[in-house]
Amino acid sequence: MGILEAIILGIIQGLTEFLPVSSSGHLELTKAILGEDKMPEEGLLFTVIVHFATALSTVVVFRKDIVEIITGLFQFKWNESFQFSLKIILSMIPAVIIGLLFEKELEQLFDGNVIFVGFMLIVTALLLFFADKAQNTLKPVSFKNALFIGIAQAIAMLPGISRSGATISTSVLLGVDKSKAARFSFLMVVPLIFGKIAKDLMSGDLVYNESSFGYLSAGFLAAFIAGLFACSWMVKLVRNSKLKYFSIYCLVVGLLAIIIGLTL
């Protein structure tokens, strides 16, 4: 992998982790277009690094919220901060269960299934379309909503289903305030990303050599900067009901992915 390819993949990861267009789907499409030969032996390490970069960008943007969540969790008082912390934990449970029980089955879906990615992007487009039409409210995330949003996050482990798109759309369709929906969506994924990174680091499957330092650094910086931009921008877009534009985008890319898959 060259520096340019690393920057492109880093930007794609940084933008699509937060924008509701499916980061996993776009990375699969990018690999299909660039060719699997562009992905080096250190491909897993590169994936871990760009995911760490996007998680770090979330921490930077929502640093005050994260401090509040951690503080609230250890107060052991039934106040708003403690309840919000419990809701974040509750929302993580479905994805953790699915990830542990069906890890191999999920990995098989990330093996050049471009047509499948295309259909899942169309599903994402439909979710965004209906969420954009929903009326905004001032309702917070309830415990029941947190569980349903967590189920949506687990389903979004499929390539092509946008995690942020699925969780934000589910939240809005459940009647949650759009700004609160975006905030909850981004905060709930941070522990999962760091947990996945820790798991990959302990797996012993990561390969590194000194010659890869340049493109790994380039990918990290590209993903981090793009993530900062996308995370901040996305909250404003959801609040201002701009999801329909991403719905159209996902529909177009989904159809293109199906065409590309049929011609490969």
Coordinates of C-alpha atoms in Angstrom, one line a residue:
M1 CA 0.0 0.0 0.0
G2 CA 1.3 3.4 -0.9
I3 CA 0.9 6.7 1.0
L4 CA -1.9 7.9 -1.4
E5 CA -3.9 4.7 -1.0
A6 CA -3.6 4.9 2.8
I7 CA -4.7 8.5 2.9
I8 CA -7.7 7.7 0.6
L9 CA -8.7 4.7 2.8
G10 CA -8.2 6.8 6.0
I11 CA -10.4 9.6 4.7
I12 CA -13.1 7.1 3.7
Q13 CA -13.0 5.5 7.1
G14 CA -13.0 8.9 9.0
L15 CA -15.9 10.3 7.0
T16 CA -18.1 7.2 6.7
E17 CA -17.7 6.1 10.4
F18 CA -19.9 9.1 11.3
L19 CA -21.7 10.0 8.1
P20 CA -24.6 7.5 7.5
V21 CA -23.2 5.8 4.5
S22 CA -21.5 2.7 5.9
S23 CA -17.8 2.7 6.5
S24 CA -17.5 -1.0 6.1
G25 CA -19.4 -1.0 2.8
H26 CA -17.3 1.8 1.4
L27 CA -14.1 0.1 2.4
E28 CA -15.3 -3.1 0.7
L29 CA -16.1 -1.2 -2.4
T30 CA -12.8 0.6 -2.4
K31 CA -10.9 -2.7 -2.1
A32 CA -13.0 -4.1 -5.0
I33 CA -12.1 -1.0 -7.1
L34 CA -8.4 -0.7 -6.1
G35 CA -7.9 -4.5 -6.0
E36 CA -7.2 -6.8 -3.1
D37 CA -3.5 -6.7 -4.1
K38 CA -3.4 -3.1 -2.8
M39 CA -4.2 -4.4 0.7
P40 CA -0.9 -5.5 2.3
E41 CA -0.1 -8.2 4.8
E42 CA -0.6 -5.6 7.5
G43 CA -4.2 -5.0 6.3
L44 CA -5.7 -5.9 9.8
L45 CA -3.2 -3.5 11.5
F46 CA -4.2 -0.7 9.1
T47 CA -7.9 -1.4 9.9
V48 CA -7.2 -1.3 13.6
I49 CA -5.3 2.0 13.3
V50 CA -7.9 3.9 11.3
H51 CA -10.6 2.7 13.6
F52 CA -8.6 3.9 16.6
A53 CA -8.2 7.2 14.8
T54 CA -12.0 7.6 14.4
A55 CA -12.6 6.6 18.0
L56 CA -10.1 9.1 19.1
S57 CA -11.8 11.8 17.1
T58 CA -15.1 11.0 18.8
V59 CA -13.4 11.3 22.2
V60 CA -12.1 14.7 21.2
V61 CA -15.4 16.0 20.0
F62 CA -17.4 14.6 22.9
R63 CA -14.8 14.8 25.6
K64 CA -17.1 16.6 28.0
D65 CA -19.9 14.1 27.5
I66 CA -17.4 11.2 28.0
V67 CA -16.1 12.7 31.2
E68 CA -19.7 13.1 32.4
I69 CA -20.5 9.5 31.5
I70 CA -17.5 8.1 33.4
T71 CA -18.1 10.3 36.4
G72 CA -21.8 9.4 36.4
L73 CA -21.1 5.7 36.3
F74 CA -19.0 5.8 39.4
Q75 CA -21.2 8.1 41.4
F76 CA -23.7 5.2 42.0
K77 CA -26.5 7.7 42.4
W78 CA -29.8 7.4 40.5
N79 CA -29.3 10.7 38.7
E80 CA -29.4 11.6 35.0
S81 CA -25.7 11.0 34.5
F82 CA -25.7 7.6 36.0
Q83 CA -28.8 6.6 34.1
F84 CA -27.3 7.8 30.8
S85 CA -24.2 5.7 31.5
L86 CA -26.3 2.6 32.1
K87 CA -28.2 3.3 28.8
I88 CA -24.8 3.4 27.0
I89 CA -23.9 0.0 28.5
L90 CA -27.3 -1.5 27.7
S91 CA -27.0 -0.4 24.1
M92 CA -23.7 -2.2 23.7
I93 CA -25.0 -5.6 24.8
P94 CA -26.6 -6.8 21.5
A95 CA -23.5 -6.0 19.4
V96 CA -21.2 -7.7 21.9
I97 CA -23.4 -10.9 21.9
I98 CA -23.6 -11.0 18.1
G99 CA -19.9 -10.2 17.7
L100 CA -18.9 -13.0 20.1
L101 CA -21.4 -15.7 18.8
F102 CA -21.2 -15.0 15.0
E103 CA -17.7 -13.6 14.5
K104 CA -16.7 -16.1 11.8
E105 CA -20.0 -15.8 10.0
L106 CA -19.7 -12.0 9.9
E107 CA -16.1 -12.1 8.7
Q108 CA -17.2 -14.2 5.7
L109 CA -19.5 -11.4 4.6
F110 CA -16.4 -9.1 4.4
D111 CA -14.9 -11.2 1.6
G112 CA -15.7 -9.3 -1.6
N113 CA -19.5 -9.6 -1.3
V114 CA -20.0 -6.4 -3.3
I115 CA -23.6 -7.3 -4.4
F116 CA -24.6 -7.9 -0.8
V117 CA -23.1 -4.6 0.2
G118 CA -25.1 -2.9 -2.5
F119 CA -28.4 -4.3 -1.2
M120 CA -27.5 -3.3 2.4
L121 CA -26.7 0.2 1.2
I122 CA -30.2 0.4 -0.3
V123 CA -31.6 -0.8 3.1
T124 CA -29.6 2.1 4.7
A125 CA -31.1 4.5 2.2
L126 CA -34.6 3.4 3.1
L127 CA -33.9 3.9 6.9
L128 CA -32.6 7.4 6.3
F129 CA -35.5 8.3 4.1
F130 CA -38.1 7.4 6.7
A131 CA -36.1 8.9 9.6
D132 CA -35.8 12.2 7.7
K133 CA -39.6 12.4 7.4
A134 CA -40.1 11.8 11.1
Q135 CA -41.1 14.8 13.3
N136 CA -38.5 16.1 15.7
T137 CA -39.3 15.9 19.4
L138 CA -37.6 16.8 22.7
K139 CA -37.7 13.2 24.1
P140 CA -34.5 11.8 25.6
V141 CA -33.3 8.2 25.1
S142 CA -35.2 5.8 27.4
F143 CA -33.8 2.4 28.6
K144 CA -36.2 0.7 26.2
N145 CA -35.1 2.9 23.4
A146 CA -31.4 2.2 24.3
L147 CA -32.0 -1.5 23.8
F148 CA -33.7 -1.1 20.5
I149 CA -30.9 1.3 19.3
G150 CA -28.4 -1.3 20.5
I151 CA -30.1 -4.0 18.3
A152 CA -29.9 -1.6 15.4
Q153 CA -26.2 -1.3 16.0
A154 CA -25.8 -5.0 16.1
I155 CA -27.6 -5.4 12.7
A156 CA -25.3 -2.6 11.4
M157 CA -22.3 -5.0 11.8
L158 CA -23.4 -6.2 8.3
P159 CA -21.3 -4.6 5.6
G160 CA -23.3 -1.9 3.9
I161 CA -25.6 -1.1 6.8
S162 CA -24.5 2.2 8.2
R163 CA -24.0 2.0 11.9
S164 CA -24.6 5.7 12.5
G165 CA -27.4 5.6 9.9
A166 CA -29.1 2.6 11.6
T167 CA -28.8 3.9 15.2
I168 CA -29.7 7.5 14.4
S169 CA -32.7 6.4 12.2
T170 CA -33.9 4.0 14.8
S171 CA -33.6 6.6 17.5
V172 CA -35.5 9.2 15.5
L173 CA -38.2 6.7 14.5
L174 CA -38.7 5.9 18.2
G175 CA -39.4 9.5 18.8
V176 CA -36.0 10.6 20.3
D177 CA -34.9 14.2 19.8
K178 CA -32.6 14.3 16.7
S179 CA -29.7 16.0 18.4
K180 CA -29.9 13.6 21.3
A181 CA -30.1 10.7 18.9
A182 CA -26.9 11.7 17.1
R183 CA -25.1 12.3 20.4
F184 CA -26.1 8.9 21.8
S185 CA -25.2 7.1 18.5
F186 CA -21.7 8.4 18.5
L187 CA -21.1 7.9 22.2
M188 CA -22.4 4.3 22.3
V189 CA -19.9 3.1 19.8
V190 CA -16.7 4.4 21.5
P191 CA -16.4 1.5 24.0
L192 CA -17.1 -1.1 21.3
I193 CA -14.4 0.3 19.0
F194 CA -11.8 0.3 21.8
G195 CA -12.9 -3.2 22.9
K196 CA -12.5 -4.5 19.3
I197 CA -9.1 -2.8 19.1
A198 CA -8.0 -4.5 22.3
K199 CA -9.3 -7.9 21.0
D200 CA -7.4 -7.5 17.8
L201 CA -4.2 -6.5 19.6
M202 CA -4.4 -9.5 21.8
S203 CA -5.2 -11.9 18.9
G204 CA -1.6 -12.1 17.8
D205 CA -2.7 -11.7 14.1
L206 CA -1.3 -8.2 13.7
V207 CA 1.7 -7.9 11.4
Y208 CA 4.0 -4.9 11.4
N209 CA 7.3 -4.0 9.9
E210 CA 9.2 -0.7 9.8
S211 CA 8.6 -0.1 6.1
S212 CA 4.8 0.2 6.8
F213 CA 5.2 3.1 9.3
G214 CA 4.7 5.8 6.7
Y215 CA 1.4 4.6 5.2
L216 CA 0.1 3.6 8.7
S217 CA 0.8 7.1 10.0
A218 CA -0.7 8.7 6.9
G219 CA -3.9 6.6 7.3
F220 CA -4.2 7.4 11.0
L221 CA -3.9 11.2 10.4
A222 CA -6.3 11.1 7.5
A223 CA -8.9 9.1 9.4
F224 CA -8.5 11.3 12.6
I225 CA -8.9 14.6 10.7
A226 CA -11.7 13.4 8.6
G227 CA -13.4 12.0 11.7
L228 CA -13.2 15.3 13.6
F229 CA -14.9 17.0 10.6
A230 CA -17.6 14.3 10.0
C231 CA -18.5 13.9 13.7
S232 CA -19.1 17.6 14.3
W233 CA -20.9 18.0 10.9
M234 CA -23.1 15.0 11.4
V235 CA -24.7 16.3 14.6
K236 CA -25.7 19.5 12.7
L237 CA -27.0 17.6 9.7
V238 CA -29.3 15.4 11.8
R239 CA -30.6 18.3 13.8
N240 CA -31.4 20.2 10.5
S241 CA -33.1 17.1 8.9
K242 CA -30.6 16.6 6.1
L243 CA -30.7 12.8 6.1
K244 CA -32.5 12.6 2.8
Y245 CA -29.4 13.6 0.9
F246 CA -27.5 10.7 2.4
S247 CA -30.5 8.5 1.6
I248 CA -30.2 9.4 -2.1
Y249 CA -26.4 8.9 -2.0
C250 CA -26.7 5.4 -0.4
L251 CA -29.3 4.4 -3.0
V252 CA -27.1 5.5 -5.9
V253 CA -23.9 3.9 -4.4
G254 CA -25.9 0.7 -3.6
L255 CA -27.1 0.4 -7.2
L256 CA -23.6 1.0 -8.5
A257 CA -22.2 -1.6 -6.1
I258 CA -24.7 -4.2 -7.5
I259 CA -23.7 -3.3 -11.0
I260 CA -20.0 -3.5 -10.1
G261 CA -20.6 -6.8 -8.4
L262 CA -22.3 -8.3 -11.4
T263 CA -19.5 -7.2 -13.7
L264 CA -16.6 -8.5 -11.6

